[in-house]
XYZ file of N, CA and C in Angstrom:
834
model
N 113.067 68.518 58.342
C 113.650 68.877 59.633
C 115.140 69.343 59.256
N 115.639 70.357 59.941
C 117.120 70.795 59.633
C 118.024 69.839 60.419
N 119.380 69.952 60.130
C 120.327 69.010 60.988
C 120.268 69.777 62.453
N 120.120 71.208 62.513
C 120.219 71.681 64.087
C 118.994 71.125 64.759
N 117.759 70.936 64.096
C 116.683 70.333 64.875
C 116.979 69.052 65.285
N 117.473 68.164 64.135
C 117.732 66.756 64.516
C 118.732 66.840 65.777
N 119.572 67.520 65.726
C 120.768 67.482 66.991
C 120.055 67.732 68.282
N 118.957 68.291 68.366
C 118.306 68.632 69.638
C 116.953 67.634 69.786
N 116.328 67.224 68.690
C 115.061 66.481 68.875
C 115.047 65.080 68.205
N 114.706 64.130 68.688
C 114.540 62.805 68.089
C 113.302 62.798 67.099
N 113.440 62.013 65.992
C 112.371 62.134 64.869
C 111.279 61.241 65.409
N 110.109 61.624 65.452
C 108.935 60.873 66.162
C 108.797 59.669 65.403
N 108.515 58.523 66.243
C 108.416 57.128 65.729
C 106.870 56.906 65.376
N 106.495 55.637 64.813
C 105.259 55.554 64.361
C 104.115 55.813 65.313
N 104.397 55.329 66.749
C 103.473 55.564 67.927
C 103.368 56.986 68.223
N 104.555 57.712 68.284
C 104.417 59.143 68.559
C 103.699 59.705 67.468
N 104.010 59.628 66.244
C 103.262 60.191 65.239
C 101.648 59.971 65.142
N 101.288 58.724 65.688
C 99.932 58.348 65.886
C 99.226 59.213 66.922
N 100.145 59.321 68.130
C 99.611 60.295 69.063
C 99.503 61.847 68.728
N 100.424 62.185 68.145
C 100.429 63.546 67.504
C 99.234 63.692 66.676
N 98.837 62.749 65.685
C 97.698 62.888 64.913
C 96.338 63.040 65.766
N 96.520 62.260 66.757
C 95.000 61.933 67.425
C 95.098 63.346 68.359
N 96.055 63.785 68.903
C 95.847 65.009 69.670
C 95.667 66.170 68.764
N 96.155 66.057 67.462
C 95.770 67.225 66.504
C 94.291 67.171 66.210
N 93.719 66.102 65.927
C 92.342 65.901 65.442
C 91.503 66.359 66.604
N 91.783 65.959 67.855
C 90.948 66.404 68.933
C 90.851 67.922 69.254
N 92.252 68.547 69.352
C 92.280 69.853 69.314
C 91.492 70.692 68.029
N 91.642 70.035 67.090
C 90.838 70.726 65.985
C 89.297 70.721 66.188
N 88.844 69.641 66.536
C 87.473 69.211 66.849
C 86.849 70.269 67.884
N 87.811 70.261 68.913
C 87.359 71.065 70.202
C 87.364 72.574 69.599
N 88.296 73.064 68.855
C 88.427 74.484 68.609
C 87.183 74.738 67.613
N 86.701 73.852 66.577
C 85.580 74.092 65.749
C 84.250 74.125 66.697
N 84.271 73.282 67.636
C 83.054 73.060 68.533
C 82.837 74.289 69.436
N 83.977 75.043 69.737
C 83.959 76.279 70.413
C 83.311 77.305 69.527
N 83.909 77.430 68.284
C 83.497 78.473 67.549
C 82.064 78.307 67.019
N 81.603 77.053 67.033
C 80.216 76.806 66.634
C 79.443 77.123 67.761
N 79.872 76.875 69.034
C 79.066 77.341 70.439
C 78.898 78.747 70.435
N 80.108 79.649 70.105
C 80.028 81.013 70.094
C 79.023 81.537 69.243
N 79.114 81.027 68.075
C 78.050 81.314 66.889
C 76.773 81.294 67.345
N 76.428 79.863 67.935
C 75.167 79.718 68.392
C 74.702 80.810 69.436
N 75.460 81.030 70.490
C 75.226 81.868 71.581
C 74.940 83.408 70.930
N 75.596 83.600 69.758
C 75.359 85.121 69.126
C 74.003 85.069 68.719
N 73.735 83.923 68.035
C 72.429 83.756 67.376
C 71.111 83.681 68.463
N 71.451 83.084 69.481
C 70.383 83.074 70.360
C 70.138 84.469 71.057
N 71.297 85.150 71.471
C 71.054 86.406 72.059
C 70.944 87.691 71.230
N 70.725 87.371 69.891
C 70.420 88.354 68.884
C 71.434 89.006 68.432
N 72.732 88.593 68.712
C 73.808 89.389 68.334
C 74.211 89.331 66.764
N 73.575 88.481 66.181
C 73.808 88.352 64.628
C 72.703 89.093 63.941
N 71.695 89.645 64.701
C 70.625 90.511 64.067
C 71.274 91.455 63.091
N 70.637 91.604 61.749
C 71.417 92.583 60.956
C 71.134 94.022 61.312
N 70.214 94.264 62.284
C 70.053 95.625 62.717
C 71.300 96.147 63.547
N 71.938 95.116 64.208
C 73.173 95.394 64.980
C 74.325 95.774 64.168
N 74.262 95.087 63.247
C 75.485 95.282 62.258
C 75.439 96.321 61.155
N 74.096 96.817 60.940
C 73.755 97.865 59.885
C 74.729 99.136 60.335
N 74.668 99.779 61.473
C 75.254 100.897 61.605
C 76.708 100.922 60.853
N 77.441 99.892 60.798
C 78.815 99.917 60.308
C 78.890 100.186 58.697
N 77.506 100.080 58.027
C 77.377 100.408 56.689
C 77.315 101.896 56.539
N 77.124 102.640 57.556
C 76.867 104.113 57.569
C 78.251 104.980 57.538
N 78.274 105.856 56.519
C 79.624 106.417 56.185
C 80.094 107.314 57.373
N 79.023 107.921 58.182
C 79.557 108.551 59.463
C 80.046 107.833 60.510
N 79.464 106.664 60.494
C 80.107 105.658 61.369
C 81.610 105.339 61.067
N 81.673 104.828 59.661
C 82.865 104.363 59.324
C 84.019 105.598 59.324
N 83.521 106.715 59.153
C 84.443 107.986 59.376
C 84.836 108.043 60.862
N 83.825 107.958 61.721
C 84.086 108.000 63.083
C 85.331 106.778 63.587
N 85.075 105.649 63.137
C 85.935 104.579 63.352
C 87.445 105.096 62.951
N 87.454 105.459 61.718
C 88.707 105.821 61.070
C 89.377 106.899 61.813
N 88.711 108.053 62.464
C 89.317 109.026 63.084
C 89.659 108.379 64.438
N 88.816 107.437 65.121
C 89.346 106.923 66.287
C 90.696 106.089 66.026
N 90.758 105.458 64.947
C 91.937 104.655 64.506
C 92.943 105.565 64.649
N 92.783 106.747 63.660
C 94.097 107.589 63.605
C 94.499 108.365 64.962
N 93.685 108.478 65.718
C 93.969 108.999 67.097
C 94.840 107.902 67.889
N 94.402 106.635 67.827
C 95.156 105.548 68.386
C 96.621 105.748 67.792
N 96.648 105.617 66.460
C 98.010 105.561 65.770
C 98.816 106.711 66.182
N 98.194 108.056 66.347
C 99.097 109.097 66.741
C 99.672 108.831 68.211
N 98.862 108.423 69.245
C 99.331 108.118 70.438
C 100.329 107.149 70.340
N 100.075 106.062 69.432
C 101.137 104.886 69.496
C 102.292 105.402 68.921
N 102.384 106.198 67.769
C 103.679 106.624 67.325
C 104.431 107.500 68.192
N 103.880 108.434 68.733
C 104.401 109.416 69.707
C 105.124 108.686 70.963
N 104.167 107.832 71.255
C 104.588 107.003 72.719
C 105.767 106.217 72.329
N 105.966 105.493 70.933
C 106.938 104.703 70.504
C 108.309 105.495 70.474
N 108.181 106.589 70.000
C 109.263 107.508 69.987
C 109.885 107.905 71.244
N 108.970 108.400 72.141
C 109.553 108.703 73.559
C 109.761 107.334 74.318
N 108.987 106.272 74.068
C 109.629 105.050 74.870
C 110.775 104.421 74.395
N 111.363 104.583 73.285
C 112.599 104.186 72.752
C 113.626 105.078 73.232
N 113.260 106.514 73.065
C 114.358 107.491 73.687
C 114.503 107.249 75.224
N 113.524 107.005 76.023
C 113.584 106.940 77.552
C 114.447 105.579 77.638
N 114.031 104.516 76.859
C 114.666 103.171 77.039
C 116.114 102.996 76.830
N 116.545 103.684 75.728
C 117.963 103.956 75.383
C 118.686 104.598 76.382
N 118.317 105.862 76.972
C 118.968 106.749 77.749
C 119.200 106.005 79.217
N 118.039 105.402 79.621
C 118.127 104.723 81.091
C 118.658 103.358 81.164
N 118.574 102.588 79.768
C 119.309 101.303 79.672
C 120.907 101.625 79.458
N 121.196 102.631 78.865
C 122.716 103.006 78.886
C 123.324 103.466 80.158
N 122.262 104.145 80.701
C 122.545 104.861 82.120
C 122.850 103.728 83.043
N 122.144 102.688 83.065
C 122.224 101.633 84.099
C 123.693 100.760 83.850
N 124.308 101.126 82.729
C 125.530 100.408 82.267
C 126.741 101.310 82.686
N 126.377 102.606 83.126
C 127.521 103.649 83.294
C 128.655 103.031 84.415
N 129.637 103.504 84.265
C 130.684 103.285 85.397
C 130.531 104.070 86.408
N 129.781 105.292 86.310
C 129.639 106.372 87.438
C 128.360 105.603 88.236
N 128.676 105.278 89.514
C 127.838 104.552 90.288
C 126.654 105.472 90.700
N 126.751 106.676 90.855
C 125.611 107.719 90.963
C 124.519 107.604 89.817
N 125.067 107.640 88.655
C 124.185 107.516 87.429
C 123.513 106.286 87.249
N 124.288 105.194 87.512
C 123.706 103.802 87.420
C 122.848 103.646 88.570
N 122.990 104.188 89.609
C 122.141 103.799 90.763
C 120.794 104.650 90.505
N 120.758 105.993 90.215
C 119.717 106.733 90.071
C 118.803 106.241 88.974
N 119.562 105.750 87.998
C 118.803 105.135 86.605
C 118.065 103.905 87.242
N 118.614 103.109 88.052
C 117.984 101.871 88.427
C 116.867 102.015 89.226
N 116.996 103.194 90.337
C 115.848 103.499 91.281
C 114.727 104.008 90.455
N 115.017 104.838 89.497
C 113.892 105.462 88.761
C 113.022 104.393 87.848
N 113.920 103.365 87.276
C 113.336 102.525 86.384
C 112.462 101.675 87.257
N 112.908 101.254 88.483
C 112.014 100.278 89.399
C 110.757 101.054 89.770
N 111.028 102.306 89.963
C 109.750 103.193 90.652
C 108.864 103.069 89.527
N 108.903 103.638 88.212
C 108.078 103.616 87.228
C 107.428 102.269 86.761
N 108.427 101.316 86.685
C 107.796 99.828 86.380
C 106.887 99.480 87.505
N 107.036 99.841 88.497
C 106.201 99.360 89.702
C 105.002 100.005 89.932
N 104.639 101.164 89.088
C 103.305 101.965 88.950
C 102.568 101.379 87.724
N 101.155 101.008 88.200
C 100.446 100.700 86.935
C 100.252 101.852 85.788
N 100.052 101.451 84.511
C 99.935 102.570 83.636
C 99.001 103.366 83.658
N 97.749 103.024 84.025
C 96.589 103.825 84.261
C 96.793 104.739 85.415
N 97.436 104.476 86.364
C 97.914 105.549 87.320
C 98.740 106.468 86.863
N 99.687 106.052 86.183
C 100.613 107.097 85.488
C 99.976 108.105 84.562
N 99.021 107.408 83.852
C 98.183 108.335 82.827
C 97.306 109.464 83.700
N 96.777 108.779 84.753
C 95.878 109.873 85.621
C 96.678 110.818 86.330
N 97.798 110.348 86.739
C 98.844 111.246 87.270
C 99.182 112.538 86.276
N 99.513 112.138 85.005
C 99.777 113.096 84.156
C 98.832 113.955 83.812
N 97.537 113.346 83.784
C 96.246 114.218 83.514
C 95.924 115.187 84.528
N 95.878 114.865 85.755
C 95.657 115.569 86.850
C 96.910 116.649 87.318
N 98.129 116.055 87.206
C 99.239 117.203 87.258
C 99.149 118.256 86.169
N 98.930 117.894 85.002
C 98.887 118.993 84.018
C 97.219 119.467 83.676
N 96.543 119.421 84.710
C 95.075 119.988 84.360
C 95.003 121.155 83.661
N 94.457 121.430 82.747
C 94.429 122.853 82.323
C 95.522 123.075 81.336
N 96.555 122.372 81.585
C 97.860 122.695 80.691
C 98.295 121.594 79.778
N 97.696 120.246 80.115
C 98.191 119.187 79.617
C 96.943 118.441 78.844
N 96.964 118.359 77.587
C 95.671 117.581 76.888
C 95.653 116.328 77.254
N 94.524 115.732 77.043
C 94.314 114.149 77.024
C 95.370 113.502 76.304
N 95.721 113.964 75.116
C 96.638 113.327 74.251
C 98.001 113.238 74.981
N 98.425 114.231 75.431
C 99.707 114.266 76.003
C 99.868 113.452 77.290
N 98.745 113.395 78.144
C 98.519 112.630 79.215
C 98.822 111.168 79.005
N 98.119 110.770 77.923
C 98.213 109.387 77.509
C 99.448 109.046 77.021
N 100.174 109.903 76.145
C 101.534 109.672 75.693
C 102.570 109.511 76.768
N 102.579 110.466 77.543
C 103.507 110.640 78.718
C 103.305 109.569 79.578
N 102.083 109.149 79.973
C 101.788 107.972 80.821
C 102.505 106.593 80.362
N 102.056 106.381 79.165
C 102.411 105.224 78.376
C 103.925 105.063 78.353
N 104.462 106.180 77.647
C 105.790 106.229 77.509
C 106.794 105.981 78.731
N 106.218 106.619 79.838
C 106.958 106.508 81.105
C 107.191 105.300 81.578
N 106.030 104.461 81.588
C 105.960 102.973 81.979
C 106.696 102.102 80.864
N 106.422 102.253 79.600
C 106.995 101.267 78.784
C 108.545 101.578 78.440
N 108.918 102.826 78.530
C 110.234 103.348 78.570
C 111.270 102.617 79.526
N 110.649 102.379 80.732
C 111.446 101.625 81.581
C 111.559 100.255 81.394
N 110.560 99.545 80.812
C 110.524 98.208 80.353
C 111.625 98.085 79.313
N 111.555 98.901 78.319
C 112.560 98.929 77.151
C 113.908 98.951 77.576
N 114.166 99.961 78.563
C 115.516 100.258 79.265
C 116.160 99.031 79.730
N 115.071 97.978 80.462
C 115.690 96.809 80.914
C 115.890 95.885 79.838
N 115.107 95.880 78.856
C 115.430 95.030 77.601
C 116.682 95.436 76.895
N 116.953 96.650 76.744
C 118.221 97.149 76.220
C 119.462 96.679 77.091
N 119.367 97.046 78.309
C 120.479 96.558 79.232
C 120.720 95.239 79.240
N 119.749 94.352 79.070
C 119.992 92.875 79.038
C 120.430 92.452 77.836
N 120.023 92.969 76.626
C 120.485 92.806 75.477
C 121.996 93.083 75.057
N 122.407 94.298 75.746
C 123.579 94.705 75.627
C 124.608 93.729 76.481
N 124.305 93.245 77.558
C 124.939 92.423 78.488
C 124.984 90.870 77.772
N 123.980 90.574 76.901
C 124.125 89.378 76.231
C 125.156 89.114 75.403
N 125.867 90.384 74.705
C 126.762 90.340 73.691
C 128.214 89.774 74.448
N 128.769 88.904 73.772
C 129.975 88.242 74.581
C 130.811 89.222 74.963
N 131.575 89.043 75.895
C 132.573 90.000 76.598
C 133.768 90.172 75.646
N 134.078 88.989 74.670
C 135.070 89.207 73.874
C 134.906 90.228 72.654
N 133.650 90.550 72.665
C 133.489 91.538 71.533
C 134.040 93.053 72.008
N 133.753 93.291 73.263
C 134.120 94.537 73.869
C 135.698 94.625 74.118
N 136.181 93.582 74.327
C 137.759 93.143 74.379
C 138.276 93.470 73.035
N 137.932 92.981 71.884
C 138.159 93.162 70.670
C 138.289 94.468 70.407
N 137.197 95.244 70.577
C 137.013 96.760 70.422
C 138.268 97.491 71.052
N 138.634 97.198 72.210
C 139.778 97.866 73.068
C 140.990 97.616 72.463
N 141.186 96.225 71.995
C 142.403 95.848 71.491
C 142.783 96.575 70.050
N 141.821 97.365 69.352
C 142.238 97.801 68.071
C 142.048 99.480 68.448
N 141.951 99.910 69.590
C 141.921 101.245 70.014
C 140.694 102.078 70.057
N 139.752 101.457 70.115
C 138.493 102.184 70.329
C 138.085 102.570 71.725
N 137.485 103.728 71.936
C 136.880 104.192 73.140
C 135.739 103.543 73.643
N 135.327 103.684 74.743
C 134.051 103.055 75.372
C 132.827 103.457 74.578
N 132.698 104.696 74.288
C 131.486 105.054 73.514
C 131.400 104.573 72.310
N 132.681 104.463 71.628
C 132.768 103.781 70.183
C 132.444 102.342 70.211
N 132.948 101.543 71.213
C 132.671 100.303 71.205
C 131.086 100.188 71.478
N 130.524 100.922 72.206
C 129.135 100.732 72.537
C 128.304 100.920 71.354
N 128.628 102.087 70.527
C 127.875 102.320 69.257
C 128.092 101.584 68.054
N 129.316 101.189 68.130
C 129.810 100.350 66.752
C 129.841 98.896 66.850
N 129.909 98.423 68.143
C 130.141 97.100 68.405
C 129.014 96.274 69.132
N 128.697 96.847 70.208
C 127.811 96.315 71.262
C 126.245 96.418 70.634
N 125.955 97.769 70.641
C 124.474 98.138 70.232
C 123.989 97.359 69.043
N 124.890 97.387 67.838
C 124.220 96.592 66.613
C 123.970 95.279 66.857
N 124.781 94.502 67.592
C 124.748 93.106 67.877
C 123.541 93.012 68.547
N 123.393 93.737 69.835
C 122.299 93.587 70.771
C 120.953 93.891 70.181
N 120.970 94.885 69.110
C 119.587 95.264 68.572
C 119.043 94.028 67.750
N 119.974 93.275 67.228
C 119.476 92.222 66.339
C 118.812 91.071 67.347
N 119.268 90.969 68.482
C 118.791 90.118 69.587
C 117.538 90.702 70.307
N 117.561 91.855 70.363
C 116.360 92.462 71.100
C 115.213 92.853 70.164
N 115.072 92.800 68.877
C 114.235 93.049 68.121
C 112.796 92.455 68.349
N 112.735 91.011 68.484
C 111.690 90.369 68.757
C 110.762 90.882 70.071
N 111.707 91.162 70.990
C 111.169 91.625 72.372
C 110.614 92.991 72.334
N 111.515 93.926 71.600
C 111.015 95.244 71.522
C 109.675 95.327 70.654
N 109.444 94.513 69.685
C 108.312 94.621 68.815
C 107.142 94.136 69.717
N 107.358 93.018 70.600
C 106.224 92.658 71.536
C 106.061 93.844 72.611
N 107.056 94.497 73.064
C 106.651 95.551 73.948
C 105.754 96.702 73.240
N 106.018 96.820 71.892
C 105.532 97.888 71.113
C 104.053 97.783 71.126
N 103.669 96.150 70.781
C 102.386 95.813 70.851
C 101.744 96.044 72.189
N 102.416 95.619 73.141
C 101.792 96.077 74.705
C 101.548 97.515 74.885
N 102.428 98.376 74.338
C 102.301 100.011 74.336
C 101.066 100.253 73.651
N 100.922 99.692 72.544
C 99.764 99.937 71.794
C 98.520 99.845 72.502
N 98.360 98.707 73.012
C 97.253 98.161 74.039
C 96.879 99.115 75.123
N 98.220 99.306 75.688
C 98.199 100.353 76.854
C 97.465 101.779 76.486
N 97.821 102.077 75.362
C 97.238 103.373 75.027
C 95.677 103.343 74.858
N 94.940 102.347 74.934
C 93.619 102.358 74.904
C 93.059 102.760 76.112
N 93.821 102.794 77.212
C 93.328 103.441 78.581
C 93.018 104.859 78.478
N 93.414 105.486 77.372
C 93.371 106.826 77.105
C 91.816 107.377 77.371
N 90.922 106.404 77.013
C 89.518 106.809 76.895
C 89.097 107.178 78.301
N 89.693 106.768 79.371
C 89.372 106.995 80.727
C 89.626 108.392 81.219
N 90.640 109.131 80.300
C 90.942 110.615 80.631
C 90.128 111.430 79.400
N 89.089 110.861 78.851
C 88.386 111.386 77.611
C 89.127 111.805 76.276
N 90.249 110.979 76.103
C 91.033 111.069 74.996
C 90.104 110.092 73.823
N 89.794 110.974 72.740
C 88.885 110.118 71.577
C 89.703 109.339 70.697
N 90.091 108.048 71.410
C 90.642 107.271 70.519
C 89.758 106.139 70.063
N 90.248 105.077 69.332
C 89.485 103.918 68.888
C 88.580 103.527 70.012
N 89.062 103.128 71.269
C 88.193 102.440 72.140
C 87.122 103.368 72.662
N 87.400 104.668 72.718
C 86.400 105.868 73.077
C 85.247 105.815 71.967
N 85.729 105.957 70.687
C 84.571 105.980 69.596
C 83.900 104.652 69.679
N 84.466 103.551 69.855
C 83.644 102.155 69.789
C 82.711 102.173 70.985
N 83.222 102.689 72.082
C 82.285 102.534 73.257
C 80.891 103.513 72.978
N 81.258 104.484 72.594
C 80.098 105.562 72.125
C 79.160 105.140 71.117
N 79.724 104.413 70.129
C 78.907 103.844 68.972
C 78.216 102.691 69.567
N 78.703 101.911 70.529
C 78.045 100.679 71.042
C 76.733 101.199 71.700
N 76.973 102.335 72.513
C 75.966 102.583 73.376
C 74.796 103.334 72.515
N 75.286 104.045 71.543
C 74.079 104.919 70.917
C 73.274 103.928 70.205
N 73.777 102.843 69.508
C 73.078 101.965 68.887
C 72.709 100.624 69.505
N 73.186 100.652 70.724
C 72.846 99.479 71.588
C 73.252 98.121 70.946
N 74.531 98.164 70.468
C 75.060 96.930 69.874
C 76.620 96.925 70.413
N 76.756 96.864 71.568
C 78.137 96.948 72.328
C 78.948 95.727 71.811
N 78.388 94.540 71.813
C 79.403 93.455 71.407
C 79.744 93.410 69.998
N 78.702 93.583 69.035
C 79.356 93.788 67.853
C 80.077 94.844 67.357
N 80.155 96.005 68.221
C 80.832 97.222 68.117
C 82.252 96.804 68.500
N 82.201 96.044 69.579
C 83.601 95.835 70.360
C 84.503 94.794 69.418
N 83.674 93.879 68.815
C 84.209 92.886 68.016
C 84.947 93.653 66.709
N 84.238 94.798 66.097
C 84.829 95.403 65.087
C 85.818 96.228 65.731
N 85.924 96.687 66.868
C 86.986 97.482 67.329
C 88.056 96.529 67.632
N 87.987 95.403 68.022
C 89.221 94.296 68.215
C 89.834 93.930 66.898
N 88.907 93.608 66.030
C 89.476 93.527 64.788
C 90.482 94.504 64.224
N 90.195 96.028 64.465
C 90.760 96.909 64.008
C 92.316 96.969 64.704
N 92.174 96.695 66.138
C 93.271 96.529 66.893
C 94.130 95.338 66.432
N 93.646 94.273 66.164
C 94.442 93.232 65.741
C 95.117 93.409 64.318
N 94.315 94.179 63.586
C 95.025 94.660 62.182
C 96.244 95.740 62.621
N 96.280 96.521 63.512
C 97.211 97.254 63.872
C 98.559 96.415 64.321
N 98.204 95.516 65.356
C 99.264 94.690 65.779
C 99.913 93.782 64.572
N 99.189 93.460 63.738
C 99.827 92.526 62.730
C 100.685 93.497 61.757
N 100.247 94.813 61.786
C 101.229 95.720 60.866
C 102.342 95.919 61.558
N 102.373 96.146 62.883
C 103.576 96.108 63.601
C 104.525 95.043 63.511
N 103.875 93.813 63.751
C 104.739 92.564 63.367
C 105.250 92.427 61.868
N 104.416 92.794 60.955
C 105.013 92.771 59.543
C 106.068 93.771 59.457
N 106.133 94.771 60.003
C 107.271 95.661 59.803
C 108.511 95.049 60.462
N 108.170 94.411 61.813
C 109.279 93.875 62.487
C 109.919 92.729 61.766
N 108.924 91.871 60.914
C 109.577 90.850 60.098
C 110.462 91.154 59.102
N 109.972 92.457 58.351
C 110.901 93.114 57.416
C 111.990 93.544 57.708
N 112.063 94.341 58.803
C 113.462 94.613 59.584
C 114.450 93.457 59.921
N 113.721 92.513 60.331
C 114.528 91.287 60.732
C 115.099 90.793 59.634
N 114.333 90.388 58.535
C 114.830 90.030 57.211
C 115.993 90.860 56.608
N 115.818 92.154 56.644
C 116.880 93.043 56.116
C 118.159 93.040 56.821
N 118.069 92.812 58.168
C 119.209 92.611 59.029
C 119.844 91.301 58.879
N 119.060 90.185 58.634
C 119.611 88.896 58.203
C 120.232 89.030 56.916
N 119.769 89.661 55.882
C 120.281 89.780 54.627
C 121.641 90.488 54.653
N 121.804 91.615 55.478
C 122.962 92.422 55.585
C 124.022 91.357 56.330
N 123.611 90.660 57.243
C 124.702 89.741 57.913
C 125.194 88.821 56.979
N 124.186 88.179 56.391
C 124.735 87.300 55.401
C 125.641 87.760 54.379
N 125.321 88.819 53.628
C 126.095 89.599 52.829
C 127.613 89.851 53.288
N 127.627 90.265 54.618
C 128.696 90.584 55.381
C 129.773 89.381 55.374
N 128.888 88.206 55.688
C 129.649 86.844 56.051
C 130.353 86.322 54.661
N 129.620 86.566 53.610
C 130.182 86.169 52.162
C 131.024 87.089 51.574
N 131.331 88.284 52.222
C 132.325 89.118 51.615
C 131.658 90.078 50.726
N 130.517 90.303 50.825
C 129.656 91.297 49.800
C 129.042 92.368 50.969
N 129.111 93.706 50.372
C 128.549 94.888 50.979
C 129.549 95.543 51.724
N 129.096 96.753 52.176
C 130.162 97.698 52.847
C 130.642 97.154 54.143
N 130.182 96.255 55.038
C 130.870 95.925 56.000
C 132.070 95.026 55.616
N 131.958 94.274 54.547
C 133.060 93.182 54.204
C 134.034 94.116 53.539
N 133.741 95.117 52.901
C 134.701 95.955 52.069
C 135.752 96.941 53.045
N 135.081 97.196 54.200
C 135.982 97.780 55.189
C 136.896 96.927 55.888
């Protein structure tokens, strides 16, 4: 245990350790019991029948799943770009000294955050009927909602930077845009990274609603396979595993970025790297 942890938490005594061990054992037993019960129910209801899992060995089914996965990734990538763009624009607009700009940004943010993602997707789909493809209906609907959530994250992240940082920038003659880009945003981004990653995961899951407007994403493909082969539960399990894999990839990239930022910061503090040489 680190010194920082010791400063905030007492080291468990013998009685507390015994209690922790008992709770851990009980929790493990309950978890194993739940897994065993689920497997038992699968067996009883015939969900473990090889016939229900055989379709996943067919090359055309595997190809269909990969195409659906790629369609989901396409939506996620474009939605992420637009979400971050909208988030930065509206997040910074809320901090504008011009009251009309800040007020308009706040009203729009509250409006879009208050509307369900599915409703936004339907609005985009029906407004653009004939001109807007299901792909863009999903992208714009997902980005409109999540962009406003990210805007609030960015606003809160910037406000979390100590006020002394802004005053220090002014003292060396930097203008407001320079203070924002060179001092406030870099520090805020380090604090916002975990929350932004969580929102990207939410955005990826929101994109699954695209199947309701006939967008052939992973969920659309999974639903069709399950109905065609009468194996909905096994197919949904495979689909869920693919979604979990995507989310783990996003989390992995975020951890790499976090480690890179931590290394840059440690090098700067030790007098190594570009930031120190300046």
